[in-house]
XYZ file of C-alpha atoms in Angstrom:
185
model
C -31.916 180.264 74.230
C -30.533 177.090 75.771
C -28.152 174.875 73.852
C -28.918 171.324 74.940
C -28.994 168.288 72.765
C -32.138 166.157 72.973
C -29.635 163.287 72.971
C -27.638 164.492 75.956
C -25.620 161.550 77.245
C -25.756 159.744 73.866
C -22.900 161.522 72.124
C -21.249 158.457 70.555
C -21.930 154.761 69.993
C -19.446 152.440 68.308
C -20.512 149.205 66.683
C -19.130 146.311 64.656
C -17.615 146.855 61.228
C -16.448 150.366 62.060
C -19.986 151.615 62.694
C -20.121 154.930 64.506
C -23.296 156.758 65.544
C -22.777 160.276 66.839
C -24.907 163.194 67.935
C -24.305 166.408 65.998
C -27.345 168.193 67.422
C -25.130 170.953 68.804
C -23.498 171.610 65.423
C -24.582 174.745 63.572
C -27.443 174.495 61.085
C -30.049 176.868 59.778
C -31.747 177.475 56.495
C -33.980 179.559 54.306
C -37.261 179.010 52.536
C -39.178 180.963 49.939
C -39.490 181.837 46.285
C -36.241 183.815 46.340
C -34.224 181.407 48.508
C -32.097 179.938 45.713
C -31.137 183.301 44.257
C -30.434 184.765 47.687
C -28.125 181.868 48.658
C -26.255 182.173 45.362
C -25.816 185.905 46.012
C -24.301 185.001 49.397
C -21.666 182.825 47.700
C -23.085 179.391 48.502
C -22.733 176.410 46.193
C -26.172 174.866 45.682
C -27.434 171.461 44.586
C -28.753 171.241 41.032
C -32.103 169.804 42.159
C -34.147 169.094 45.294
C -33.189 166.147 47.499
C -29.473 166.660 47.029
C -26.620 167.829 49.254
C -23.370 169.525 48.181
C -20.290 170.838 49.941
C -20.322 174.619 50.265
C -17.520 176.624 51.810
C -14.627 175.175 53.746
C -16.538 172.900 56.102
C -20.203 173.171 55.318
C -22.966 171.715 53.202
C -26.147 172.937 51.562
C -29.023 170.455 51.577
C -31.951 171.128 49.252
C -35.277 169.705 50.418
C -37.307 171.389 47.658
C -36.951 174.121 45.047
C -37.670 176.615 47.838
C -36.131 175.099 50.996
C -32.420 174.871 51.774
C -30.597 173.887 54.959
C -27.078 175.166 55.686
C -25.128 172.568 57.668
C -21.841 173.220 59.461
C -20.852 170.027 61.291
C -17.588 171.418 62.686
C -19.069 174.702 63.981
C -20.928 175.077 67.254
C -24.561 176.086 67.283
C -25.477 179.655 68.093
C -27.521 180.496 71.159
C -28.802 183.740 69.657
C -32.527 184.239 69.442
C -33.915 183.554 65.950
C -35.243 186.507 63.982
C -38.734 186.198 62.560
C -38.562 188.656 59.683
C -37.620 187.934 56.085
C -33.901 188.001 55.314
C -34.687 189.265 51.796
C -37.745 189.645 49.614
C -39.367 186.215 49.348
C -36.801 184.598 51.675
C -37.641 183.474 55.212
C -35.309 182.001 57.839
C -35.610 178.373 58.951
C -34.516 177.371 62.425
C -33.868 173.669 62.012
C -31.303 174.134 64.816
C -34.164 174.347 67.288
C -36.530 171.804 65.738
C -34.401 168.888 64.545
C -31.769 166.653 66.084
C -28.821 165.682 63.867
C -27.551 162.099 64.030
C -24.683 160.866 61.895
C -24.010 157.211 61.052
C -20.618 156.193 59.640
C -19.061 152.854 58.808
C -18.975 150.474 55.874
C -22.152 148.532 56.842
C -24.265 151.676 57.474
C -26.669 150.897 54.593
C -27.221 147.371 55.925
C -28.001 148.782 59.373
C -30.468 151.266 57.925
C -32.111 148.518 55.820
C -33.423 147.088 59.092
C -35.249 150.361 59.795
C -36.022 151.999 56.456
C -37.822 150.887 53.289
C -35.635 153.078 51.065
C -32.582 151.363 49.576
C -29.674 153.378 50.995
C -26.949 151.285 49.374
C -24.247 153.243 47.543
C -25.555 151.995 44.168
C -29.098 153.267 44.796
C -28.323 156.203 47.103
C -24.939 157.669 46.108
C -23.113 160.458 47.915
C -24.998 163.702 47.388
C -28.436 162.074 47.700
C -31.141 163.162 50.140
C -34.299 161.225 51.017
C -37.291 162.415 52.996
C -38.673 159.161 54.338
C -39.419 157.159 57.467
C -36.948 155.329 59.666
C -38.394 153.169 62.445
C -41.788 154.761 61.630
C -40.453 158.267 62.240
C -40.260 160.963 59.549
C -36.670 161.943 58.784
C -34.446 163.510 56.173
C -31.346 161.443 55.343
C -28.360 162.822 53.451
C -25.464 160.753 52.071
C -22.226 162.743 52.064
C -18.664 162.727 53.376
C -17.847 163.894 56.894
C -14.955 166.171 57.840
C -12.590 163.167 57.535
C -13.857 162.420 54.003
C -15.570 159.270 55.268
C -18.987 158.420 53.735
C -21.792 158.976 56.252
C -25.532 159.349 56.575
C -26.709 162.520 58.286
C -30.164 161.915 59.721
C -32.426 164.793 60.769
C -35.374 164.033 63.034
C -37.798 166.055 65.144
C -36.129 166.649 68.506
C -39.024 165.076 70.399
C -38.325 161.747 68.638
C -34.523 161.869 68.689
C -33.937 159.568 71.655
C -36.318 156.942 70.263
C -34.566 156.999 66.874
C -31.112 156.851 68.510
C -32.144 153.692 70.385
C -33.645 152.142 67.236
C -30.412 152.719 65.290
C -28.299 151.415 68.194
C -30.459 148.290 68.283
C -30.085 147.789 64.516
C -26.304 148.225 64.867
C -26.285 145.400 67.418
C -28.467 143.176 65.234
C -26.039 143.610 62.357
C -23.745 141.159 64.142
C -26.382 138.424 63.862
């Protein structure tokens, strides 16, 4: 399986106010779904969010993002993606693998004015007061369905991780870049 980012050539964009948009599409991520997913992840030693639409640190450099009571994504921003072929069988009774690595691009927006930038594109209030670290929203940004997680990056800087269908990644990248430029005005 090929490891190419849908955002090839768009690895990093810097903007005013310390804004930084980067492509993490080649960072490792996978997940599990099913009635036994929570219990299985706990048995594997993962720290899990208390409720859906939350993200928590798990392990030395990873995160677990809960999108529902039965769907969890394992995110490792400092590890490279695997090129191994995904298995299709259950990993345990009632637990099925998710291959978000091959379906979703991963954008990350850092910088103090990140919520103001996103306000130009998203109807959800992503300010720290309304959307604190650890929050996840499944919403639309620039009319594209995304999942957004507020957490700290590997440098303990607050960021938004944005997951979007790979076929729409370049469009969303350009929309965010444009909003970053408008922030100056």
